[in-house]
Coordinates of C-alpha atoms and ligand atoms in Angstrom, one line a residue:
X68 CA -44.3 -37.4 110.7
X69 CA -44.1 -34.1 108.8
X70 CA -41.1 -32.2 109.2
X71 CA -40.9 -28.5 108.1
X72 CA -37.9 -25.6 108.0
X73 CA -38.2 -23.2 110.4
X74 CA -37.0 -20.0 109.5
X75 CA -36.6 -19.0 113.1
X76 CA -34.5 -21.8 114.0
X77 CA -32.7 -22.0 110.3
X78 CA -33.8 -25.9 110.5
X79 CA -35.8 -28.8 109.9
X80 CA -38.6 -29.7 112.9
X81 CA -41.3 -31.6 113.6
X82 CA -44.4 -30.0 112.6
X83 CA -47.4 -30.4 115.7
X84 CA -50.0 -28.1 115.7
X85 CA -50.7 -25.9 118.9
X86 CA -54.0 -27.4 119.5
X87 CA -55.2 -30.8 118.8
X88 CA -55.5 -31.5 114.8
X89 CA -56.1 -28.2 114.3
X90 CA -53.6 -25.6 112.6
X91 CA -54.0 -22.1 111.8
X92 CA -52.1 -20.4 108.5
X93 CA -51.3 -17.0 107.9
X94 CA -50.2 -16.4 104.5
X95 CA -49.0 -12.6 103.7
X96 CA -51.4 -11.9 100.5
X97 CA -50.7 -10.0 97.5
X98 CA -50.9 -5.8 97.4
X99 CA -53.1 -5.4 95.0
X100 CA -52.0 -2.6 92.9
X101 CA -51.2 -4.7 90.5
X102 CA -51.7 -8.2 88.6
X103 CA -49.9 -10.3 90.6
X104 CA -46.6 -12.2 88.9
X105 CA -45.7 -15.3 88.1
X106 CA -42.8 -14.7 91.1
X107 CA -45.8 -14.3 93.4
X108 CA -47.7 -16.8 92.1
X109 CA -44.9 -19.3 93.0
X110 CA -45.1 -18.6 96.3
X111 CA -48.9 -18.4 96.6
X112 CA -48.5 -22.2 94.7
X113 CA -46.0 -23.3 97.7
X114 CA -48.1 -21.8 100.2
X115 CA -51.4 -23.9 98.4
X116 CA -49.1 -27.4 98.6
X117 CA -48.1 -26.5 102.6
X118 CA -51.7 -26.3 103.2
X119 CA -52.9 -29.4 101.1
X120 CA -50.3 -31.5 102.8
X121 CA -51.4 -30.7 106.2
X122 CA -54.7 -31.6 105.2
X123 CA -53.5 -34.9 103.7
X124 CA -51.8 -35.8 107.4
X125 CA -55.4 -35.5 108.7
X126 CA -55.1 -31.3 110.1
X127 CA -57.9 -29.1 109.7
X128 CA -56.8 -25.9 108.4
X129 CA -57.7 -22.2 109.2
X130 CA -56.1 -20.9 106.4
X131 CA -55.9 -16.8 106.5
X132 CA -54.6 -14.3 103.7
X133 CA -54.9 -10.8 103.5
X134 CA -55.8 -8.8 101.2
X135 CA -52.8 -5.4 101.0
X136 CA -55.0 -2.7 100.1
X137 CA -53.6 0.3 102.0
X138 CA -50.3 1.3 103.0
X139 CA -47.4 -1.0 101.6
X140 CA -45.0 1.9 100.3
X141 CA -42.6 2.0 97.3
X142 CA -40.0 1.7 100.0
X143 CA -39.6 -1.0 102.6
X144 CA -37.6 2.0 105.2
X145 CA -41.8 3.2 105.0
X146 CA -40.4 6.1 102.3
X147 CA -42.1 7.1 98.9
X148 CA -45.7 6.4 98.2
X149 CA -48.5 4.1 99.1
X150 CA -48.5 1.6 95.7
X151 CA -52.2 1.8 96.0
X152 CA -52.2 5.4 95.7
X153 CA -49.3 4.7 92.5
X154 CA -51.6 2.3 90.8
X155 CA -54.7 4.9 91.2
X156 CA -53.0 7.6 89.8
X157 CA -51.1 5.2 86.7
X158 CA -54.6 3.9 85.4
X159 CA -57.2 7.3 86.4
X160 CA -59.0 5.4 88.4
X161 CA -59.9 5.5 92.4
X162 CA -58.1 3.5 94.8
X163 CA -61.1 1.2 95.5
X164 CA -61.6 0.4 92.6
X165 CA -57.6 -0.6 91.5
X166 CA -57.9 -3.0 94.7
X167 CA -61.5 -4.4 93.7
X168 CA -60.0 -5.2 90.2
X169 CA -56.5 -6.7 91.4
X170 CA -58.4 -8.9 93.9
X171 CA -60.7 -10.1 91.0
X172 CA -57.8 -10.7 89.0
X173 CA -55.7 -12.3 91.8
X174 CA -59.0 -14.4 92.5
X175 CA -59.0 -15.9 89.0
X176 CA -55.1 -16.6 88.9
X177 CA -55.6 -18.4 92.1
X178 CA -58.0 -20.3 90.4
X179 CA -56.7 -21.2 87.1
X180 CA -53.7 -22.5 88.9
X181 CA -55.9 -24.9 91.5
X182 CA -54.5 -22.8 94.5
X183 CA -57.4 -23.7 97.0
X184 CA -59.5 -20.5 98.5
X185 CA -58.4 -19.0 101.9
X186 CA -60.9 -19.8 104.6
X187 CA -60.5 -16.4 104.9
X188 CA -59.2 -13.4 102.9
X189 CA -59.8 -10.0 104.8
X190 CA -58.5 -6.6 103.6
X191 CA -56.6 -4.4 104.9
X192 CA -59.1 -1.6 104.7
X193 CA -61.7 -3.4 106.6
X194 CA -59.6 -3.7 109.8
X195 CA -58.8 -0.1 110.9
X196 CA -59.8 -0.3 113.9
X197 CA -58.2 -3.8 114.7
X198 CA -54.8 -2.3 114.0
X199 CA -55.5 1.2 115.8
X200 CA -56.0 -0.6 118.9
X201 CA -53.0 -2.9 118.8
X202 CA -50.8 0.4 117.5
X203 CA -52.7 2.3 121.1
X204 CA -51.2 -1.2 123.1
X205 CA -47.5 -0.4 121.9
X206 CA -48.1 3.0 122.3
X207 CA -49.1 2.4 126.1
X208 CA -46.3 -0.1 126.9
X209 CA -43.9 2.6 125.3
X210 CA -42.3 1.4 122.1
X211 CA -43.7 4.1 120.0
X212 CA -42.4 7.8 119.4
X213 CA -44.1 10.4 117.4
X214 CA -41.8 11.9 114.3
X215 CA -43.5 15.0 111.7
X216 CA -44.8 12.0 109.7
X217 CA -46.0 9.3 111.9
X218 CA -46.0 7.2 114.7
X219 CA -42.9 4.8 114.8
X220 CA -41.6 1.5 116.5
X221 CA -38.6 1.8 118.6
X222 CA -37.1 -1.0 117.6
X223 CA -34.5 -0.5 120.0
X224 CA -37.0 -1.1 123.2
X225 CA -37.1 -4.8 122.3
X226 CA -33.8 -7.1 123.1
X227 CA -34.3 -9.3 120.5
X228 CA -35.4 -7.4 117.5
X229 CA -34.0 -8.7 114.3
X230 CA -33.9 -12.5 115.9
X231 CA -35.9 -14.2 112.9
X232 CA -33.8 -12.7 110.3
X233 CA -30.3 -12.4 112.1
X234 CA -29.9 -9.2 111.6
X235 CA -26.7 -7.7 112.2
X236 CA -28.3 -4.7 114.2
X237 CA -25.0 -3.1 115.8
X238 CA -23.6 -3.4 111.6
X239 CA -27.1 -1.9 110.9
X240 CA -26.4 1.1 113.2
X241 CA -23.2 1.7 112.1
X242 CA -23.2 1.6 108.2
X243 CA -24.6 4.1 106.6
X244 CA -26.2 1.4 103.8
X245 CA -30.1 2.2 105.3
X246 CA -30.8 5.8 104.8
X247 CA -32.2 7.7 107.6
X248 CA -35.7 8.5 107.1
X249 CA -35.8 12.2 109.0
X250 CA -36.8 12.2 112.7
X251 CA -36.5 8.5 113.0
X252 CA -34.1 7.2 116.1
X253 CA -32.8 3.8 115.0
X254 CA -32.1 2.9 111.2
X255 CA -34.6 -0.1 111.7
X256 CA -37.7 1.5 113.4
X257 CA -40.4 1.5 111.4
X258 CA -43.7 3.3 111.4
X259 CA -47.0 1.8 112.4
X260 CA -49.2 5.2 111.5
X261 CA -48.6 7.5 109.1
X262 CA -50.0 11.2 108.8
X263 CA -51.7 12.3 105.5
X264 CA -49.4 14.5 104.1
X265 CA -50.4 18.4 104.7
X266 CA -51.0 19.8 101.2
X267 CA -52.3 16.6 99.4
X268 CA -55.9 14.3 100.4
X269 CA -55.1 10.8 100.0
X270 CA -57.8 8.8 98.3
X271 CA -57.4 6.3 101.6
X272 CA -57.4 8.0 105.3
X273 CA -58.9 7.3 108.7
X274 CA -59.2 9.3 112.2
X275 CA -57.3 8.1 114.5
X276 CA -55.9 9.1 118.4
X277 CA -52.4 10.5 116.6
X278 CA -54.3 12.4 113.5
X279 CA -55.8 11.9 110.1
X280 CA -53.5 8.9 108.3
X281 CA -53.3 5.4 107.6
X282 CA -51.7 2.5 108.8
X283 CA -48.4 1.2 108.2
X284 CA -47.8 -2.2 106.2
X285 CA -46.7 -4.6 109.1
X286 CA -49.0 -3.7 111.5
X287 CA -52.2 -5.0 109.3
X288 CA -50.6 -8.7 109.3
X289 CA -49.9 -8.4 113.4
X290 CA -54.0 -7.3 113.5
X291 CA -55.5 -9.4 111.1
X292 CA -53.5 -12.9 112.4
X293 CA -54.2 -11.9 115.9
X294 CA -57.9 -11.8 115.1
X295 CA -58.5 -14.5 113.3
X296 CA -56.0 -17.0 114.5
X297 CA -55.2 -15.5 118.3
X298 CA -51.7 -15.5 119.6
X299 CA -49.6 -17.6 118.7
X300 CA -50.5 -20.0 116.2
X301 CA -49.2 -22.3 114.0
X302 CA -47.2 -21.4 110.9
X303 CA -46.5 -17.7 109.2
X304 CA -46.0 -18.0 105.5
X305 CA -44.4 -15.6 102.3
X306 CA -41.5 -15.0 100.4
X307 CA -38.2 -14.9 101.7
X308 CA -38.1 -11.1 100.9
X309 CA -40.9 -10.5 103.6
X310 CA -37.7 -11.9 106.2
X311 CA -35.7 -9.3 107.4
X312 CA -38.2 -6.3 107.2
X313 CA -41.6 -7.1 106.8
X314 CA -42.0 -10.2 109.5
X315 CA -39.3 -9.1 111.5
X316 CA -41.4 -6.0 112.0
X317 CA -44.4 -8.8 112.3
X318 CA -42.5 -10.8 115.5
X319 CA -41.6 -7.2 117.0
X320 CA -44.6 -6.0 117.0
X321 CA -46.6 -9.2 118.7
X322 CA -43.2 -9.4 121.0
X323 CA -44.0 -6.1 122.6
X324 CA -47.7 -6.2 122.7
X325 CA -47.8 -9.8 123.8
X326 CA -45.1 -10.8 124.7
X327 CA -45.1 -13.8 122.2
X328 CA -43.7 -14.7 118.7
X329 CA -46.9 -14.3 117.0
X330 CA -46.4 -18.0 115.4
X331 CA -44.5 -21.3 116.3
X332 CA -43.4 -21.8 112.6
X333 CA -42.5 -19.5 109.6
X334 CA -41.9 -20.7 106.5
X335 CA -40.8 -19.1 103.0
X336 CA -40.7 -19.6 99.9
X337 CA -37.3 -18.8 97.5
X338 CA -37.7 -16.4 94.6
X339 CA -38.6 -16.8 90.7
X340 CA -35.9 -15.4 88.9
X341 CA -35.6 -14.2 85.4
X342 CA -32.5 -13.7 83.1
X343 CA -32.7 -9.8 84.2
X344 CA -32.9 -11.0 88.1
X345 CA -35.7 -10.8 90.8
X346 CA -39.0 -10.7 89.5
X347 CA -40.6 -7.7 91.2
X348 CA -43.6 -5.5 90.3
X349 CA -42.0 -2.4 91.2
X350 CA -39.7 -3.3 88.2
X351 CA -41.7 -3.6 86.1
X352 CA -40.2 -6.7 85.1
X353 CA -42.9 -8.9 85.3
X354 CA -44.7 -11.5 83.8
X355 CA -48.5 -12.5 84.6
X356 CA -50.0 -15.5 84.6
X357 CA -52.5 -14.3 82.0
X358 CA -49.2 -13.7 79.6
X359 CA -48.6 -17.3 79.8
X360 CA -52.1 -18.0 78.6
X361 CA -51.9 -16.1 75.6
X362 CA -49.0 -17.3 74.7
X363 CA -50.9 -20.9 74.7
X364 CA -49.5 -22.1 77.9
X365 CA -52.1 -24.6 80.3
X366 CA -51.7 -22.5 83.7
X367 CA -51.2 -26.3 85.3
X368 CA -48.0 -26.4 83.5
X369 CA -46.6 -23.3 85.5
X370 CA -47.9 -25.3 88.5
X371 CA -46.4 -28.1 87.2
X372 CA -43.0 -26.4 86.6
X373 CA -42.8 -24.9 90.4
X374 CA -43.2 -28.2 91.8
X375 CA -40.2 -29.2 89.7
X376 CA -38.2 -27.0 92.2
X377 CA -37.8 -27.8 95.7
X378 CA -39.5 -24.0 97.6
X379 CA -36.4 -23.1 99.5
X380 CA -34.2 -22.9 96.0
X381 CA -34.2 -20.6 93.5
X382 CA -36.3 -20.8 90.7
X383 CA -34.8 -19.4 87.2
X384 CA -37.9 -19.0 84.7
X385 CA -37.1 -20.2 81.1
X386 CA -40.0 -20.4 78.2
X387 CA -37.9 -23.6 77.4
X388 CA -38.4 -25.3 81.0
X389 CA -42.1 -24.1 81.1
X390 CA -42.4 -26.3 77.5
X391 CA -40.9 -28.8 79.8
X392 CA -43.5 -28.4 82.0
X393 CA -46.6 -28.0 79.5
X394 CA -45.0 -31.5 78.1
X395 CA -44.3 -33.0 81.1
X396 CA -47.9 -32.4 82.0
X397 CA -49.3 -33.4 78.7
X398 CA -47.8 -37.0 78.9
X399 CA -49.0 -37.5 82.3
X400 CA -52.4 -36.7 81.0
X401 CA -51.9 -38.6 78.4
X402 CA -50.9 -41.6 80.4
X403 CA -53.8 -41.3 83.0
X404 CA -56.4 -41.1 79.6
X405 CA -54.9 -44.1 78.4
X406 CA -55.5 -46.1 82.0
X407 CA -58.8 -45.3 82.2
X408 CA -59.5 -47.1 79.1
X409 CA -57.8 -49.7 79.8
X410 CA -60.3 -52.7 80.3
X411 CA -57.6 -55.5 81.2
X412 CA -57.3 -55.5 84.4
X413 CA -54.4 -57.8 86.1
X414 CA -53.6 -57.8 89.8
X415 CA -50.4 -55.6 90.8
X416 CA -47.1 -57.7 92.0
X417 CA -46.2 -54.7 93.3
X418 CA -48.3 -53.4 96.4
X419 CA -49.7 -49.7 96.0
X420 CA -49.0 -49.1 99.7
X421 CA -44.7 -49.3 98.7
X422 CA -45.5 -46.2 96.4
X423 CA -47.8 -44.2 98.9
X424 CA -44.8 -44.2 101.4
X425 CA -42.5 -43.1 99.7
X426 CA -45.1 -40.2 98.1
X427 CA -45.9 -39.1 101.8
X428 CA -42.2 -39.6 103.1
X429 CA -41.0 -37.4 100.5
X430 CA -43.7 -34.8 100.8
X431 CA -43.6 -35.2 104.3
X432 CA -40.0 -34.0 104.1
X433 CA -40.8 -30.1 104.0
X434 CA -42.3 -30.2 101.1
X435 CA -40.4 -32.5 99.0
X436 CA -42.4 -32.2 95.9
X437 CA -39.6 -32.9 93.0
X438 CA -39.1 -35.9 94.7
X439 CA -42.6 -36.6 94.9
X440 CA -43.3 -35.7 91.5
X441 CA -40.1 -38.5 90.8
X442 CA -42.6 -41.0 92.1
X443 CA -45.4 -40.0 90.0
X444 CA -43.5 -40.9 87.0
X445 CA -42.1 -44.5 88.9
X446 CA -45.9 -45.3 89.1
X447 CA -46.7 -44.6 85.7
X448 CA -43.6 -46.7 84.1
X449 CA -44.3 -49.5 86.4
X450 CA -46.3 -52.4 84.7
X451 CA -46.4 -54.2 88.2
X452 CA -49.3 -52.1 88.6
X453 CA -52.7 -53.0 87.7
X454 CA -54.0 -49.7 86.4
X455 CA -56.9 -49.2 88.9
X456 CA -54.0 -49.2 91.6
X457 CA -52.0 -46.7 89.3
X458 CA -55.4 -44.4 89.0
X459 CA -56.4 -44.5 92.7
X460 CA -52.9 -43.4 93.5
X461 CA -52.5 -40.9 91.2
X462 CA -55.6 -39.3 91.9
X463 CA -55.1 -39.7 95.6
X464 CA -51.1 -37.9 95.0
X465 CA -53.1 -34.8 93.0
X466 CA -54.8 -34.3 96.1
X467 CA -51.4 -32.3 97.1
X468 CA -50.5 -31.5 93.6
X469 CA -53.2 -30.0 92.4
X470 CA -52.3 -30.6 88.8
X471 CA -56.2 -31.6 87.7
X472 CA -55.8 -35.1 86.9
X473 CA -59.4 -35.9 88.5
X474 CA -60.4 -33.5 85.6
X475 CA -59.6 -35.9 82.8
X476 CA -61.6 -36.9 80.6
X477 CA -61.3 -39.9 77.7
X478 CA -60.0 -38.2 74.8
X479 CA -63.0 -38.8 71.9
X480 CA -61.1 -39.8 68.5
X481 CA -62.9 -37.5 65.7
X482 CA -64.2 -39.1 62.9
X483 CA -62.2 -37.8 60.6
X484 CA -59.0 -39.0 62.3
X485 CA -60.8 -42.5 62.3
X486 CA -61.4 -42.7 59.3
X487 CA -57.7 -41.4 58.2
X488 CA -56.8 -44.5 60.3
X489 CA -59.3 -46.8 58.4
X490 CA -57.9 -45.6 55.3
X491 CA -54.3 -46.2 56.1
X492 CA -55.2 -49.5 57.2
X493 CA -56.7 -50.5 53.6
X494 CA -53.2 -49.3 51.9
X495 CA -51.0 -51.5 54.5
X496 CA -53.1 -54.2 53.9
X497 CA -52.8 -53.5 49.9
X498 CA -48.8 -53.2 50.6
X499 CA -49.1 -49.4 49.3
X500 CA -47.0 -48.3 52.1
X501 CA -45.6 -45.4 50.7
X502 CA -49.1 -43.9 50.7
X503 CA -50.3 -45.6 54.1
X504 CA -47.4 -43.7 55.3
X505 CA -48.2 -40.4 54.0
X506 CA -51.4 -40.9 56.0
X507 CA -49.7 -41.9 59.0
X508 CA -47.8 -38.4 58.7
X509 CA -50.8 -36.7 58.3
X510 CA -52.9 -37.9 61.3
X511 CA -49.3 -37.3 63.7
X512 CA -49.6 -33.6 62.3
X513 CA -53.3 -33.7 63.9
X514 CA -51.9 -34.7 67.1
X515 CA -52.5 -38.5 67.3
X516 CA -50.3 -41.3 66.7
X517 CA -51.3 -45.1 65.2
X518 CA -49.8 -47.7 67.0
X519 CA -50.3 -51.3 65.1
X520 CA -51.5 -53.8 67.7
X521 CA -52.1 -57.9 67.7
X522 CA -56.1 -56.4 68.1
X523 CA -55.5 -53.9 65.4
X524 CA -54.8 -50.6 64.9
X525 CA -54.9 -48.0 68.4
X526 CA -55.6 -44.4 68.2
X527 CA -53.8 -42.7 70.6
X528 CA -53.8 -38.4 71.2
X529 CA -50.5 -37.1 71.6
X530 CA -51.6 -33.1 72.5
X531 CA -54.0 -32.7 75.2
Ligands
LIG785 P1 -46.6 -8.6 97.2 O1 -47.8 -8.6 96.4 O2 -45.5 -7.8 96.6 O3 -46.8 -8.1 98.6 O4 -46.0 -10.1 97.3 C1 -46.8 -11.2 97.4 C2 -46.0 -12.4 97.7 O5 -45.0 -12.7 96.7 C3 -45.1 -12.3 99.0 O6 -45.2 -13.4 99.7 C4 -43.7 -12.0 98.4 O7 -42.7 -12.4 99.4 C5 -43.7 -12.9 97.2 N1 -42.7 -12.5 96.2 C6 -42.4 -11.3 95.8 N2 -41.5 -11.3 94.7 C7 -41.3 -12.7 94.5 C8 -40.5 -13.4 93.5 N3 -39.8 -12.8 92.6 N4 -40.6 -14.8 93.6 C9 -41.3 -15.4 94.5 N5 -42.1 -14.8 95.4 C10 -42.1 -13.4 95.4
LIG786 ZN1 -47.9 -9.7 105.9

């Protein structure tokens, strides 16, 4: 039974798809003005386990992202500039080409950190015509009005606007927090079309039945779910800042064409925070997966630090807790090398079906993946276990985490370290331990440790 938190009902429910085992995912994807950061990257990781455990309870998964290529401004109230436009103009190059080399890029962070592919992953750009016709529906059912720089929702029209994110609309009204963008009639309308501005050619513009312009953010999600998945469907993913502007917008929009909540479930994932706060790109705060690299960092052991944090908390980034991670993930590879080459095998007192319960019951438990990862680590310090149990479960358990352990490889033991060993061996037997234990020093610093059995001597790597 997998349970999941609903945003829109601020609880825990049973997860059943709309339609027999199958379950269509819309995941809000990245705008790509930009590398993404590790902040979206966490969220594009919690996104990847959602969909890996639906697949592990026997769903098959239409699995959607977009590609934001056009229209996502500096400012959520739809104010300031298009970020594609931004990003053009910081690196002299043309739009198309910023978002054909922050897809690429996005593509090989996605990949580096095991986040499986989309089925899907349209752009933005390539569905103009999808969102003109659902922005000419609105208009026709009257919840649009025309301002001097677009075409705008009147959020007002709709009885429930603000529902998924409990907004306090008559506080809204009000205060004068939200700045009044000019011609606009309710602080929360937002617009669907935007003109080009008179004096300036954007790089990005279409023809449409209001003028020369280009869509707003929120209607390319509506457009793009609606085509692909139909109306509703399953589950709605992204950060929790997408809740109170960009999927409220989202649920507005399908309300008023459709009549529907364009999906049953929505789900979100907490931020990554650093000591200066939010992680955002418009900061300029940011830090990129690639940074991690360089700085000698295995990718999995960001993946691995993320599922140390349940998705719905907070997430404070410290180099010191991504060593944890790297660490962390280096002794469980370490561990797994060392079962495969154990030969002994024994029978397990303990049954590996105990173990697989628990692992699904906690995952199973929105998301549960600290806990899960707790049971990881029960499996490997259990010698009740015969290690082909301890293997098949591990490798089955990846399957959701996605931290490569079907990857590893035995470690080969260079020569030189052998003979180092060999060596050492001669002075303990010639009671020169002093020396023996220089040796034994040396072959640590190399990154393998000597541990003295009844068979012998045992090589054993301690960096992977
Ligand atoms: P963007 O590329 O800005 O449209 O964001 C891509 C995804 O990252 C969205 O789902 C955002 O909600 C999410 N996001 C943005 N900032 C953070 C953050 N600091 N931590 C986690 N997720 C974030
Ligand atoms: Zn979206």
């Amino acid at each position: 039974m997998l349970k999941l938190y609903n945003t829109l009902l601020r609880k825990k429910q049973i997860f059943r798809p709309l339609k027999d085992k199958k379950v269509g995912l819309y995941t809000c994807g990245p705008t790509v003005y930009d590398y993404a950061h590790i902040g979206n990257l966490r969220t594009y990781i919690f996104e990847d386990i959602l969909r890996r455990v639906l697949e592990y309870n026997g769903y098959k998964v239409k699995h959607v992202m977009n590609y934001t290529d056009v229209g996502h401004l500096t400012s959520d109230a739809d104010t300031g500039e298009d970020k594609m436009e931004k990003g053009a103009r910081r690196e002299g190059k043309s739009v198309w080409e910023i978002a054909e080399f922050y897809i690429k890029a996005f593509k090989k962070d996605a990949a580096a950190l095991n986040i499986l592919k989309p089925s899907l992953t349209p752009r933005a750009t390539d569905h103009i015509k999808e969102q003109i016709n659902l922005i000419k529906i609105l208009e026709k059912k009257g919840f649009t009005y025309e301002t001097k720089d677009g075409i705008y929702f009147d959020t007002s029209r709709l009885k429930d606007y603000g529902r998924l994110a409990r907004l306090d609309i008559k506080g809204l009204k009000a205060g004068a927090r939200i700045k009044m963008t000019e011609g606009k009639k309710n602080p929360t309308d937002f617009a669907l079309w935007k003109f080009s501005p008179k004096n300036t050619k954007r790089q990005m513009e279409w023809d449409s039945p209001w003028g020369k312009g280009f869509p707003g953010w929120h209607i390319e999600c509506s457009a793009i779910s609606a085509k692909y998945l139909g109306q509703p469907f399953d589950i709605h993913t992204g950060g929790v800042d997408h809740i109170s502007v960009h999927h409220t917008n989202e649920v507005a929009q399908s309300e008023a064409a459709l009549g529907k909540v364009p999906a049953k479930f929505w789900l979100h994932g907490e931020h990554l925070l650093i000591e200066t706060g939010k992680m955002a790109k418009s900061e300029g705060n940011f830090l990129t997966l690639n940074y991690l690299i360089e700085k000698g960092f295995n990718p999995l052991a960001f993946r691995y630090l993320v599922l140390t944090t349940h998705y719905r908390s907070k997430l404070n980034f410290t180099w010191r807790s991504l060593q944890a991670g790297q660490n962390a993930l280096d002794t469980l590879y370490g561990k797994l090398r060392e079962i495969k080459h154990e030969t002994m095998r024994k029978v397990s007192s303990q049954s590996p079906a105990y173990y697989e319960k628990k692992f699904l019951s906690a995952i199973n438990d929105d998301l549960d993946t600290p806990k899960a990862l707790s049971v990881v680590w029960q499996i490997i310090k259990d010698n009740r276990l015969s290690s082909q149990d301890k293997k098949q479960l591990l490798l089955k358990f990846d399957k959701i985490l996605g931290l490569g352990l079907d990857k590893i490889k035995p470690l080969k033991i260079p020569q030189k370290i052998k003979q180092l060993a060999s060596q050492r061996e001669i002075l303990r037997i010639n009671k020169q331990f002093i020396q023996a234990d220089r040796l034994r020093k040396k072959i640590e610093n190399l990154g393998y440790r000597i541990e003295d059995t009844s068979y012998g001597p045992k090589i054993i790597a301690t960096r992977y």
